[in-house]
Amino acid sequence: MCASFKSLVCIFVIIILSACGGHEYPASLLTVDSLSMVRPDSAIMVLRGLEERQSSFSVADSMYFRLLKIKVSDKLYVKQKSDHEILEIVKYYENGGDPRLLPLAYCYAGRVSFDMNKFSEAFDYYNLCLGTAEMDRDIDLVSLVCSQMGRILQRCKLPMAGVEAYQCAYRCDVVRGNVQDLMFDLRDIAICYYNADKYDSAYHYFSMGTRLAEINKDTMLLSCIRLKQGSMCINLGRYDEAERYFDFVKSVGDSLDHNALLELYAKLYSRTGRIEDAFACYEELQDKGSIFGKHVAHEGLYRYYTYMGDKSKADYHLMCSDSLRREIREIESTENIAGKDMAFKKLFVKGRNDSCAILISAVFLLAVLCITVIYLRKRKFSEDVTCNENAVSGIMKKKTRHVVDEDYLFESSIYQKLHSLIHCGNTSEVRMTENDWQALDDVINRTYVGFKRKIFLKYDISQVEYRICMLIKINVSVKYIGMLTNMSVSSVTNVRTRLYKKFFGIDGKAGDTDKFIRSL
């Protein structure tokens, strides 16, 4: 979002708060509220300058000042260790305070509870926030809360409910025109799909987030996406690919992701037998990580010292690991979350927010059109790629029941013709007609359901590149791929290498491309 647009948003917020009925707040506090959204470092400096004047504030102004301190601290990633302050603020707004600020108080009561690992309480406050917020006035707040609810649901192992929450945040961010938050939404939706074992949908949303990050040249966000993709690659056994992703994140130097990166490096090293490297990561993580990271660290150090034969140290880390595991089980208990009301599900149902429904729909369509134009200018997508989320999930459901019948491929006339061409002995006669290529395409996609769609979801490749992918899929050697496509062996190798870069945005080997294609 450009600086001028952010400034307009700030001015708009000040005007709205000032113009609405009720208490009129000092311009200095309204300025802090606006700055907190775009320049929290500047907002905290203004707040510090106002502390001496706080004693002269009215009760309403003083409460607003205290609420803003918590809001700005949150924007600066300062975790709250006590909920005493925010609970006093919530009580004030629930009992006669400015009703316009009640949703904000509920939101940050949820944020404080989350910082203290009280997920159930945080979820309750977020529900209260959505129940008291007005979409046309509080859409920034609604977007934030939906995203935070998605984070809790994801942490409590309810990934598909998390998808719904993040999709609501995505809708809000389309209306807001906030491209950066849209990229985070896409990343978080992808993570939820991955945790639900819906890998096609996960790849689809990761790719959308990656493209948007690349278009906007947002290296930091791209590193966030790469970090999660690397985690997925570890679980799929693609260790070289995962390490390339992590090395990219490390090169960006995003300190906010340092502990997560450290945890994933340790997991990667452990899986690939680099015990000493894993040990170094676990040692650092046990002091710096979150409760989850520390649990991973103590488990890893327990395995390391058991391997080294140091029973006393192994027992110590096992004791720490068990203690942290009990804490995590309490935190991640889904019993208190799964049965709760999920207010975000009611945000976009017919009949709610009638006063702004037409405006939101119009802006939503306009934003979708703008995003579509950006994508079309960046890269022309084939019609095969334009499938919606319902189609993807439908195919995924079918995929779980589908058993690959390769006999259909091997017995097909085009497969037999292909091999007769390869073994004819006369390279000048090794030619495929357009009809042959189409027949091969049909047979492959009938045998390996969704093969073409999966490839084009990764990148809109050329016709020649897709033909090479088809031949790789059915295990045709590089030599014969060259003959069938009228290319040299070195040219085919170069295409395979470039395809990896197109699919994953990082350098890779031709053999890595082959492994990916054959896994589809």
Short mmCIF file of C-alpha atoms in Angstrom, two decimals:
data_model
loop_
_atom_site.label_atom_id
_atom_site.label_comp_id
_atom_site.label_asym_id
_atom_site.label_seq_id
_atom_site.Cartn_x
_atom_site.Cartn_y
_atom_site.Cartn_z
CA MET A 1 0.00 0.00 0.00
CA CYS A 2 1.52 3.34 -1.02
CA ALA A 3 2.34 6.01 1.57
CA SER A 4 -0.22 8.47 0.21
CA PHE A 5 -2.99 5.90 0.53
CA LYS A 6 -1.95 5.14 4.11
CA SER A 7 -2.09 8.83 4.91
CA LEU A 8 -5.61 9.04 3.49
CA VAL A 9 -6.62 6.08 5.67
CA CYS A 10 -5.24 7.85 8.75
CA ILE A 11 -7.09 11.08 7.94
CA PHE A 12 -10.27 9.10 7.25
CA VAL A 13 -10.10 7.40 10.67
CA ILE A 14 -9.62 10.74 12.43
CA ILE A 15 -12.55 12.28 10.57
CA ILE A 16 -14.84 9.34 11.35
CA LEU A 17 -14.01 9.30 15.06
CA SER A 18 -14.39 13.05 15.30
CA ALA A 19 -17.57 13.32 13.25
CA CYS A 20 -19.47 10.56 15.03
CA GLY A 21 -21.57 11.51 18.00
CA GLY A 22 -20.31 11.06 21.54
CA HIS A 23 -17.15 12.13 23.31
CA GLU A 24 -14.62 14.16 21.31
CA TYR A 25 -11.08 12.93 21.93
CA PRO A 26 -7.96 15.08 21.82
CA ALA A 27 -6.39 15.29 18.37
CA SER A 28 -3.12 13.92 19.83
CA LEU A 29 -4.81 10.63 20.81
CA LEU A 30 -6.56 10.31 17.46
CA THR A 31 -3.20 10.85 15.77
CA VAL A 32 -1.64 8.06 17.86
CA ASP A 33 -4.51 5.73 16.90
CA SER A 34 -3.93 6.47 13.22
CA LEU A 35 -0.13 6.19 13.44
CA SER A 36 -0.39 2.83 15.21
CA MET A 37 -1.63 1.26 11.99
CA VAL A 38 1.24 2.44 9.79
CA ARG A 39 4.05 3.78 12.03
CA PRO A 40 3.83 2.21 15.50
CA ASP A 41 7.38 3.30 16.30
CA SER A 42 6.31 6.93 15.84
CA ALA A 43 3.07 6.31 17.75
CA ILE A 44 4.93 5.09 20.85
CA MET A 45 7.08 8.24 20.86
CA VAL A 46 3.96 10.41 20.80
CA LEU A 47 2.44 8.39 23.66
CA ARG A 48 5.55 8.84 25.78
CA GLY A 49 5.31 12.57 25.22
CA LEU A 50 1.69 12.51 26.44
CA GLU A 51 2.32 10.54 29.65
CA GLU A 52 3.01 13.69 31.69
CA ARG A 53 -0.34 15.13 30.60
CA GLN A 54 -2.31 11.97 31.42
CA SER A 55 -3.25 13.25 34.90
CA SER A 56 -5.13 16.13 33.28
CA PHE A 57 -7.12 13.82 30.99
CA SER A 58 -10.80 13.10 31.55
CA VAL A 59 -11.71 9.51 32.45
CA ALA A 60 -12.72 8.82 28.84
CA ASP A 61 -9.45 10.23 27.49
CA SER A 62 -7.38 8.39 30.09
CA MET A 63 -9.00 5.05 29.23
CA TYR A 64 -8.46 5.68 25.53
CA PHE A 65 -4.80 6.52 26.29
CA ARG A 66 -4.36 3.23 28.21
CA LEU A 67 -6.01 1.24 25.43
CA LEU A 68 -3.76 2.87 22.82
CA LYS A 69 -0.66 1.94 24.83
CA ILE A 70 -1.66 -1.73 24.62
CA LYS A 71 -2.53 -1.43 20.93
CA VAL A 72 0.79 0.21 20.00
CA SER A 73 2.77 -2.29 22.10
CA ASP A 74 1.05 -5.09 20.22
CA LYS A 75 1.93 -3.50 16.87
CA LEU A 76 5.56 -3.39 18.05
CA TYR A 77 5.39 -7.14 18.90
CA VAL A 78 5.74 -6.54 22.65
CA LYS A 79 4.06 -9.45 24.45
CA GLN A 80 1.88 -8.68 27.46
CA LYS A 81 2.60 -10.65 30.64
CA SER A 82 -0.49 -9.62 32.61
CA ASP A 83 -4.14 -9.06 31.68
CA HIS A 84 -4.88 -6.78 34.68
CA GLU A 85 -4.67 -3.54 32.66
CA ILE A 86 -6.77 -4.66 29.69
CA LEU A 87 -9.47 -6.20 31.92
CA GLU A 88 -9.93 -2.87 33.69
CA ILE A 89 -10.25 -1.17 30.32
CA VAL A 90 -12.80 -3.74 29.05
CA LYS A 91 -14.86 -3.35 32.24
CA TYR A 92 -14.96 0.42 31.74
CA TYR A 93 -16.19 0.19 28.15
CA GLU A 94 -18.74 -2.50 29.02
CA ASN A 95 -20.21 -0.26 31.72
CA GLY A 96 -20.95 3.04 30.06
CA GLY A 97 -17.73 3.81 28.17
CA ASP A 98 -17.68 4.89 24.52
CA PRO A 99 -19.43 2.03 22.64
CA ARG A 100 -17.36 2.81 19.53
CA LEU A 101 -14.23 1.66 21.38
CA LEU A 102 -15.72 -1.49 22.95
CA PRO A 103 -14.85 -3.71 19.92
CA LEU A 104 -11.26 -2.42 20.07
CA ALA A 105 -11.06 -3.22 23.80
CA TYR A 106 -12.38 -6.74 23.18
CA CYS A 107 -9.88 -7.22 20.36
CA TYR A 108 -6.88 -6.34 22.50
CA ALA A 109 -8.21 -8.34 25.44
CA GLY A 110 -8.05 -11.24 22.99
CA ARG A 111 -4.52 -10.31 21.92
CA VAL A 112 -3.32 -10.15 25.55
CA SER A 113 -4.98 -13.50 26.35
CA PHE A 114 -3.27 -15.01 23.30
CA ASP A 115 0.12 -13.69 24.45
CA MET A 116 -0.52 -15.45 27.78
CA ASN A 117 -1.43 -18.72 25.98
CA LYS A 118 -5.07 -18.45 27.12
CA PHE A 119 -6.49 -19.44 23.75
CA SER A 120 -10.03 -20.18 24.93
CA GLU A 121 -10.35 -16.76 26.59
CA ALA A 122 -8.84 -15.06 23.55
CA PHE A 123 -11.40 -16.76 21.31
CA ASP A 124 -14.25 -15.56 23.54
CA TYR A 125 -13.03 -11.97 23.36
CA TYR A 126 -12.68 -12.17 19.57
CA ASN A 127 -16.26 -13.41 19.31
CA LEU A 128 -17.39 -10.47 21.46
CA CYS A 129 -15.42 -8.09 19.24
CA LEU A 130 -17.09 -9.34 16.06
CA GLY A 131 -20.47 -9.23 17.79
CA THR A 132 -20.10 -5.53 18.64
CA ALA A 133 -18.14 -4.31 15.59
CA GLU A 134 -19.74 -2.53 12.65
CA MET A 135 -18.34 -3.69 9.33
CA ASP A 136 -18.33 -0.32 7.59
CA ARG A 137 -16.60 1.42 10.53
CA ASP A 138 -14.42 -1.36 11.98
CA ILE A 139 -13.36 -3.35 8.92
CA ASP A 140 -9.64 -3.09 9.82
CA LEU A 141 -10.43 -4.52 13.24
CA VAL A 142 -12.66 -7.26 11.80
CA SER A 143 -9.87 -8.32 9.43
CA LEU A 144 -7.36 -8.52 12.30
CA VAL A 145 -9.72 -10.50 14.54
CA CYS A 146 -10.67 -13.02 11.84
CA SER A 147 -6.98 -13.59 11.18
CA GLN A 148 -6.28 -14.08 14.88
CA MET A 149 -9.18 -16.53 15.22
CA GLY A 150 -7.71 -18.46 12.31
CA ARG A 151 -4.39 -18.57 14.13
CA ILE A 152 -6.00 -20.02 17.26
CA LEU A 153 -7.97 -22.60 15.28
CA GLN A 154 -4.81 -23.59 13.45
CA ARG A 155 -2.89 -23.92 16.73
CA CYS A 156 -5.72 -26.03 18.19
CA LYS A 157 -5.58 -28.42 15.22
CA LEU A 158 -8.84 -27.29 13.59
CA PRO A 159 -7.38 -26.37 10.17
CA MET A 160 -10.57 -26.30 8.07
CA ALA A 161 -12.26 -23.94 10.54
CA GLY A 162 -9.05 -21.91 10.27
CA VAL A 163 -9.50 -21.75 6.50
CA GLU A 164 -12.95 -20.22 6.98
CA ALA A 165 -11.61 -17.61 9.39
CA TYR A 166 -8.72 -16.63 7.11
CA GLN A 167 -11.06 -16.46 4.12
CA CYS A 168 -13.19 -13.94 6.01
CA ALA A 169 -10.04 -11.92 6.71
CA TYR A 170 -9.20 -12.17 2.99
CA ARG A 171 -12.60 -10.76 2.02
CA CYS A 172 -12.13 -7.85 4.39
CA ASP A 173 -8.65 -7.15 3.02
CA VAL A 174 -9.93 -7.12 -0.55
CA VAL A 175 -12.40 -4.41 0.47
CA ARG A 176 -9.64 -2.56 2.35
CA GLY A 177 -7.30 -2.82 -0.62
CA ASN A 178 -4.50 -3.94 1.70
CA VAL A 179 -2.22 -6.01 -0.54
CA GLN A 180 0.24 -6.91 2.22
CA ASP A 181 -2.48 -8.41 4.42
CA LEU A 182 -3.90 -10.23 1.38
CA MET A 183 -0.53 -11.93 0.92
CA PHE A 184 -0.49 -13.03 4.57
CA ASP A 185 -4.07 -14.32 4.22
CA LEU A 186 -3.08 -16.45 1.22
CA ARG A 187 -0.08 -17.82 3.11
CA ASP A 188 -2.19 -18.69 6.17
CA ILE A 189 -4.93 -20.35 4.11
CA ALA A 190 -2.23 -22.45 2.43
CA ILE A 191 -0.84 -23.53 5.82
CA CYS A 192 -4.30 -24.60 7.01
CA TYR A 193 -4.87 -26.66 3.87
CA TYR A 194 -1.45 -28.26 4.32
CA ASN A 195 -2.27 -29.15 7.95
CA ALA A 196 -5.51 -30.71 6.69
CA ASP A 197 -3.48 -32.84 4.20
CA LYS A 198 -5.00 -30.99 1.24
CA TYR A 199 -1.70 -30.51 -0.58
CA ASP A 200 -3.10 -29.38 -3.94
CA SER A 201 -5.00 -26.53 -2.29
CA ALA A 202 -1.95 -25.69 -0.18
CA TYR A 203 0.28 -25.44 -3.27
CA HIS A 204 -2.37 -23.34 -5.02
CA TYR A 205 -2.56 -20.74 -2.25
CA PHE A 206 1.20 -20.74 -1.65
CA SER A 207 1.64 -20.00 -5.36
CA MET A 208 -0.91 -17.18 -5.27
CA GLY A 209 0.84 -15.62 -2.27
CA THR A 210 4.26 -16.02 -3.90
CA ARG A 211 3.13 -14.35 -7.12
CA LEU A 212 1.57 -11.45 -5.26
CA ALA A 213 4.74 -11.03 -3.17
CA GLU A 214 6.91 -11.09 -6.29
CA ILE A 215 4.70 -8.58 -8.11
CA ASN A 216 4.90 -6.23 -5.12
CA LYS A 217 8.62 -6.99 -4.58
CA ASP A 218 7.93 -7.83 -0.94
CA THR A 219 11.00 -9.86 0.03
CA MET A 220 10.04 -10.12 3.69
CA LEU A 221 6.66 -11.65 2.94
CA LEU A 222 8.20 -13.93 0.33
CA SER A 223 10.55 -15.20 3.05
CA CYS A 224 7.54 -15.94 5.30
CA ILE A 225 5.97 -18.01 2.52
CA ARG A 226 9.27 -19.79 1.76
CA LEU A 227 9.62 -20.69 5.44
CA LYS A 228 6.26 -22.47 5.45
CA GLN A 229 6.94 -24.13 2.09
CA GLY A 230 10.21 -25.44 3.49
CA SER A 231 8.39 -26.90 6.47
CA MET A 232 6.01 -28.67 4.10
CA CYS A 233 8.95 -30.02 2.06
CA ILE A 234 10.54 -31.56 5.19
CA ASN A 235 7.36 -33.49 5.93
CA LEU A 236 7.21 -34.64 2.30
CA GLY A 237 10.84 -35.80 2.42
CA ARG A 238 12.11 -33.18 -0.04
CA TYR A 239 15.08 -32.12 2.09
CA ASP A 240 17.26 -30.42 -0.54
CA GLU A 241 14.34 -28.25 -1.59
CA ALA A 242 13.54 -27.40 2.04
CA GLU A 243 17.14 -26.34 2.71
CA ARG A 244 17.12 -24.02 -0.31
CA TYR A 245 13.97 -22.36 1.02
CA PHE A 246 15.49 -21.95 4.50
CA ASP A 247 18.73 -20.55 3.10
CA PHE A 248 16.69 -17.95 1.22
CA VAL A 249 14.86 -16.97 4.44
CA LYS A 250 18.18 -16.75 6.29
CA SER A 251 19.61 -14.49 3.58
CA VAL A 252 16.67 -12.08 3.98
CA GLY A 253 17.39 -11.83 7.71
CA ASP A 254 13.81 -11.58 9.02
CA SER A 255 14.39 -11.52 12.79
CA LEU A 256 10.69 -12.18 13.49
CA ASP A 257 11.07 -15.62 11.92
CA HIS A 258 14.45 -16.45 13.50
CA ASN A 259 13.18 -18.88 16.13
CA ALA A 260 10.87 -20.62 13.68
CA LEU A 261 13.74 -20.89 11.20
CA LEU A 262 16.02 -22.27 13.91
CA GLU A 263 13.43 -24.92 14.81
CA LEU A 264 13.04 -25.98 11.18
CA TYR A 265 16.80 -26.10 10.55
CA ALA A 266 17.11 -28.36 13.60
CA LYS A 267 14.37 -30.62 12.26
CA LEU A 268 16.02 -30.72 8.83
CA TYR A 269 19.47 -31.52 10.23
CA SER A 270 18.02 -34.21 12.47
CA ARG A 271 16.20 -35.85 9.56
CA THR A 272 19.30 -35.80 7.35
CA GLY A 273 21.72 -37.16 9.95
CA ARG A 274 23.65 -33.94 10.64
CA ILE A 275 23.59 -34.51 14.39
CA GLU A 276 26.09 -31.84 15.48
CA ASP A 277 24.35 -29.14 13.40
CA ALA A 278 21.00 -30.15 14.89
CA PHE A 279 22.50 -30.07 18.40
CA ALA A 280 23.74 -26.47 17.89
CA CYS A 281 20.24 -25.38 16.81
CA TYR A 282 18.57 -27.13 19.76
CA GLU A 283 21.02 -25.52 22.20
CA GLU A 284 20.16 -22.04 20.93
CA LEU A 285 16.44 -22.76 20.68
CA GLN A 286 16.06 -23.92 24.30
CA ASP A 287 16.96 -20.41 25.47
CA LYS A 288 15.27 -18.28 22.80
CA GLY A 289 12.25 -20.18 21.54
CA SER A 290 8.56 -20.04 22.47
CA ILE A 291 7.06 -22.77 24.64
CA PHE A 292 6.60 -24.84 21.48
CA GLY A 293 10.15 -24.22 20.29
CA LYS A 294 11.57 -25.04 23.73
CA HIS A 295 9.64 -28.31 23.75
CA VAL A 296 11.15 -29.23 20.37
CA ALA A 297 14.61 -28.24 21.66
CA HIS A 298 14.43 -30.37 24.82
CA GLU A 299 13.13 -33.35 22.84
CA GLY A 300 16.02 -32.98 20.41
CA LEU A 301 18.60 -32.61 23.19
CA TYR A 302 17.15 -35.67 24.92
CA ARG A 303 17.71 -37.71 21.73
CA TYR A 304 21.19 -36.26 21.29
CA TYR A 305 22.42 -37.03 24.81
CA THR A 306 20.81 -40.49 24.68
CA TYR A 307 22.77 -41.12 21.48
CA MET A 308 25.95 -39.81 23.16
CA GLY A 309 25.39 -42.03 26.22
CA ASP A 310 25.08 -39.15 28.72
CA LYS A 311 22.18 -40.45 30.83
CA SER A 312 22.04 -37.60 33.37
CA LYS A 313 21.69 -34.89 30.73
CA ALA A 314 19.28 -37.04 28.73
CA ASP A 315 17.07 -37.49 31.80
CA TYR A 316 17.11 -33.74 32.50
CA HIS A 317 15.96 -32.84 28.99
CA LEU A 318 13.34 -35.60 29.05
CA MET A 319 11.94 -34.12 32.28
CA CYS A 320 11.83 -30.62 30.71
CA SER A 321 10.22 -32.00 27.56
CA ASP A 322 7.49 -33.83 29.51
CA SER A 323 6.74 -30.72 31.58
CA LEU A 324 6.41 -28.54 28.48
CA ARG A 325 4.30 -31.18 26.74
CA ARG A 326 1.76 -31.06 29.56
CA GLU A 327 1.58 -27.27 29.28
CA ILE A 328 1.12 -27.48 25.52
CA ARG A 329 -1.66 -30.05 25.86
CA GLU A 330 -3.56 -27.64 28.09
CA ILE A 331 -2.98 -24.80 25.64
CA GLU A 332 -3.96 -26.82 22.57
CA SER A 333 -7.03 -28.44 24.08
CA THR A 334 -9.68 -28.27 21.35
CA GLU A 335 -12.58 -29.09 23.68
CA ASN A 336 -13.05 -25.46 24.67
CA ILE A 337 -12.61 -24.14 21.13
CA ALA A 338 -14.39 -26.65 18.88
CA GLY A 339 -17.77 -26.12 20.56
CA LYS A 340 -17.58 -22.34 20.66
CA ASP A 341 -19.55 -19.94 18.52
CA MET A 342 -17.48 -18.78 15.55
CA ALA A 343 -18.78 -15.29 14.86
CA PHE A 344 -16.76 -14.88 11.67
CA LYS A 345 -19.09 -17.36 9.96
CA LYS A 346 -21.91 -14.80 10.28
CA LEU A 347 -20.00 -11.86 8.84
CA PHE A 348 -20.87 -12.35 5.20
CA VAL A 349 -24.27 -14.07 5.41
CA LYS A 350 -27.18 -12.48 3.56
CA GLY A 351 -28.96 -9.77 5.50
CA ARG A 352 -26.06 -8.65 7.75
CA ASN A 353 -24.73 -5.14 7.46
CA ASP A 354 -27.38 -4.12 4.92
CA SER A 355 -26.29 -0.50 5.12
CA CYS A 356 -22.91 -1.24 3.53
CA ALA A 357 -23.59 -4.48 1.62
CA ILE A 358 -23.89 -2.79 -1.79
CA LEU A 359 -20.76 -0.70 -1.23
CA ILE A 360 -18.72 -3.68 -0.06
CA SER A 361 -19.87 -5.78 -3.04
CA ALA A 362 -18.97 -3.03 -5.49
CA VAL A 363 -15.55 -2.40 -3.96
CA PHE A 364 -14.93 -6.15 -3.73
CA LEU A 365 -15.65 -6.61 -7.43
CA LEU A 366 -13.49 -3.63 -8.35
CA ALA A 367 -10.59 -4.91 -6.26
CA VAL A 368 -10.91 -8.39 -7.77
CA LEU A 369 -10.85 -6.81 -11.24
CA CYS A 370 -7.71 -4.80 -10.39
CA ILE A 371 -5.92 -7.84 -9.01
CA THR A 372 -6.93 -9.82 -12.10
CA VAL A 373 -5.49 -7.14 -14.40
CA ILE A 374 -2.20 -7.18 -12.44
CA TYR A 375 -1.93 -10.93 -12.82
CA LEU A 376 -2.78 -10.88 -16.52
CA ARG A 377 -0.14 -8.25 -17.17
CA LYS A 378 2.44 -10.21 -15.25
CA ARG A 379 1.72 -13.57 -16.81
CA LYS A 380 -0.89 -15.02 -19.14
CA PHE A 381 -2.73 -17.87 -17.53
CA SER A 382 -4.20 -20.71 -19.55
CA GLU A 383 -7.89 -21.58 -19.20
CA ASP A 384 -6.90 -24.83 -17.53
CA VAL A 385 -5.59 -22.90 -14.52
CA THR A 386 -8.76 -20.89 -13.84
CA CYS A 387 -10.37 -23.29 -11.41
CA ASN A 388 -11.93 -22.12 -8.16
CA GLU A 389 -11.45 -23.37 -4.65
CA ASN A 390 -14.56 -25.58 -4.75
CA ALA A 391 -13.24 -27.34 -7.83
CA VAL A 392 -9.91 -27.94 -6.12
CA SER A 393 -11.44 -29.36 -2.95
CA GLY A 394 -13.84 -31.46 -5.06
CA ILE A 395 -10.95 -32.94 -6.98
CA MET A 396 -9.10 -33.56 -3.72
CA LYS A 397 -12.06 -35.55 -2.39
CA LYS A 398 -12.12 -37.61 -5.56
CA LYS A 399 -8.36 -38.08 -5.34
CA THR A 400 -8.61 -39.80 -1.97
CA ARG A 401 -10.79 -42.46 -3.61
CA HIS A 402 -8.88 -42.64 -6.90
CA VAL A 403 -6.53 -45.54 -7.58
CA VAL A 404 -4.11 -45.01 -10.45
CA ASP A 405 -4.79 -47.53 -13.22
CA GLU A 406 -1.57 -47.48 -15.24
CA ASP A 407 -2.74 -50.41 -17.36
CA TYR A 408 -4.95 -47.92 -19.20
CA LEU A 409 -1.82 -45.91 -20.06
CA PHE A 410 0.33 -48.90 -21.04
CA GLU A 411 -2.40 -50.44 -23.19
CA SER A 412 -3.32 -47.19 -24.96
CA SER A 413 -2.58 -46.87 -28.68
CA ILE A 414 -0.66 -43.62 -28.22
CA TYR A 415 1.67 -45.16 -25.61
CA GLN A 416 2.39 -48.10 -27.91
CA LYS A 417 2.93 -45.74 -30.86
CA LEU A 418 5.29 -43.63 -28.76
CA HIS A 419 7.47 -46.61 -27.94
CA SER A 420 7.41 -47.86 -31.52
CA LEU A 421 8.69 -44.43 -32.62
CA ILE A 422 11.45 -44.52 -30.00
CA HIS A 423 12.64 -47.98 -30.99
CA CYS A 424 12.24 -47.62 -34.77
CA GLY A 425 16.01 -47.15 -35.18
CA ASN A 426 15.70 -44.19 -37.55
CA THR A 427 15.87 -40.89 -35.66
CA SER A 428 14.56 -38.95 -38.66
CA GLU A 429 11.26 -40.82 -38.33
CA VAL A 430 10.82 -40.05 -34.60
CA ARG A 431 8.04 -37.49 -34.95
CA MET A 432 4.83 -36.80 -33.04
CA THR A 433 1.86 -35.12 -34.72
CA GLU A 434 -0.41 -32.60 -33.00
CA ASN A 435 -3.06 -35.31 -32.73
CA ASP A 436 -0.50 -37.61 -31.08
CA TRP A 437 0.37 -35.00 -28.45
CA GLN A 438 -3.31 -34.39 -27.73
CA ALA A 439 -3.96 -38.11 -27.40
CA LEU A 440 -1.00 -38.45 -25.00
CA ASP A 441 -2.30 -35.50 -22.95
CA ASP A 442 -5.74 -37.14 -22.66
CA VAL A 443 -4.35 -40.53 -21.65
CA ILE A 444 -1.94 -39.13 -19.04
CA ASN A 445 -4.60 -36.95 -17.39
CA ARG A 446 -7.06 -39.81 -17.34
CA THR A 447 -4.46 -42.07 -15.72
CA TYR A 448 -2.98 -39.46 -13.36
CA VAL A 449 -6.03 -37.36 -12.52
CA GLY A 450 -5.35 -33.62 -12.42
CA PHE A 451 -1.75 -33.89 -13.70
CA LYS A 452 -2.01 -30.93 -16.08
CA ARG A 453 -3.96 -28.81 -13.63
CA LYS A 454 -1.37 -29.32 -10.90
CA ILE A 455 1.43 -28.21 -13.19
CA PHE A 456 -0.34 -25.08 -14.38
CA LEU A 457 -1.29 -24.16 -10.83
CA LYS A 458 2.44 -23.93 -10.19
CA TYR A 459 3.25 -21.90 -13.32
CA ASP A 460 1.81 -21.12 -16.74
CA ILE A 461 4.44 -23.02 -18.75
CA SER A 462 4.77 -23.18 -22.53
CA GLN A 463 3.43 -25.93 -24.79
CA VAL A 464 6.92 -27.37 -25.36
CA GLU A 465 7.65 -27.36 -21.62
CA TYR A 466 4.37 -29.14 -20.91
CA ARG A 467 5.16 -31.80 -23.52
CA ILE A 468 8.50 -32.40 -21.84
CA CYS A 469 6.68 -32.74 -18.51
CA MET A 470 4.37 -35.38 -19.99
CA LEU A 471 7.32 -37.39 -21.27
CA ILE A 472 9.09 -37.12 -17.90
CA LYS A 473 5.92 -38.37 -16.20
CA ILE A 474 5.88 -41.59 -18.25
CA ASN A 475 9.64 -42.13 -17.73
CA VAL A 476 10.91 -41.39 -21.22
CA SER A 477 14.70 -40.87 -21.11
CA VAL A 478 16.27 -37.47 -21.83
CA LYS A 479 17.74 -38.78 -25.08
CA TYR A 480 14.33 -39.77 -26.46
CA ILE A 481 12.64 -36.65 -25.08
CA GLY A 482 15.07 -34.70 -27.28
CA MET A 483 14.19 -36.82 -30.31
CA LEU A 484 10.44 -36.52 -29.76
CA THR A 485 10.57 -32.74 -29.25
CA ASN A 486 13.28 -32.11 -31.88
CA MET A 487 15.69 -30.72 -29.28
CA SER A 488 19.24 -31.57 -28.21
CA VAL A 489 19.87 -33.38 -24.93
CA SER A 490 21.51 -30.26 -23.47
CA SER A 491 18.51 -28.14 -24.46
CA VAL A 492 16.13 -30.58 -22.74
CA THR A 493 18.30 -30.46 -19.62
CA ASN A 494 18.24 -26.65 -19.64
CA VAL A 495 14.44 -26.64 -19.94
CA ARG A 496 14.14 -29.05 -16.99
CA THR A 497 16.42 -26.83 -14.90
CA ARG A 498 14.46 -23.67 -15.80
CA LEU A 499 11.20 -25.42 -14.93
CA TYR A 500 12.34 -25.90 -11.34
CA LYS A 501 13.04 -22.18 -11.06
CA LYS A 502 9.59 -21.41 -12.48
CA PHE A 503 7.79 -23.86 -10.19
CA PHE A 504 9.51 -22.96 -6.91
CA GLY A 505 11.20 -19.58 -7.46
CA ILE A 506 14.63 -20.90 -6.51
CA ASP A 507 17.46 -22.62 -8.37
CA GLY A 508 17.38 -26.39 -8.62
CA LYS A 509 18.65 -29.30 -10.66
CA ALA A 510 17.03 -30.96 -13.65
CA GLY A 511 16.71 -34.15 -11.62
CA ASP A 512 14.74 -32.27 -8.95
CA THR A 513 12.23 -31.24 -11.62
CA ASP A 514 11.89 -34.88 -12.68
CA LYS A 515 11.19 -35.95 -9.09
CA PHE A 516 8.51 -33.27 -8.70
CA ILE A 517 6.81 -34.14 -12.02
CA ARG A 518 6.78 -37.87 -11.22
CA SER A 519 5.30 -37.19 -7.77
CA LEU A 520 2.18 -35.57 -9.26
#
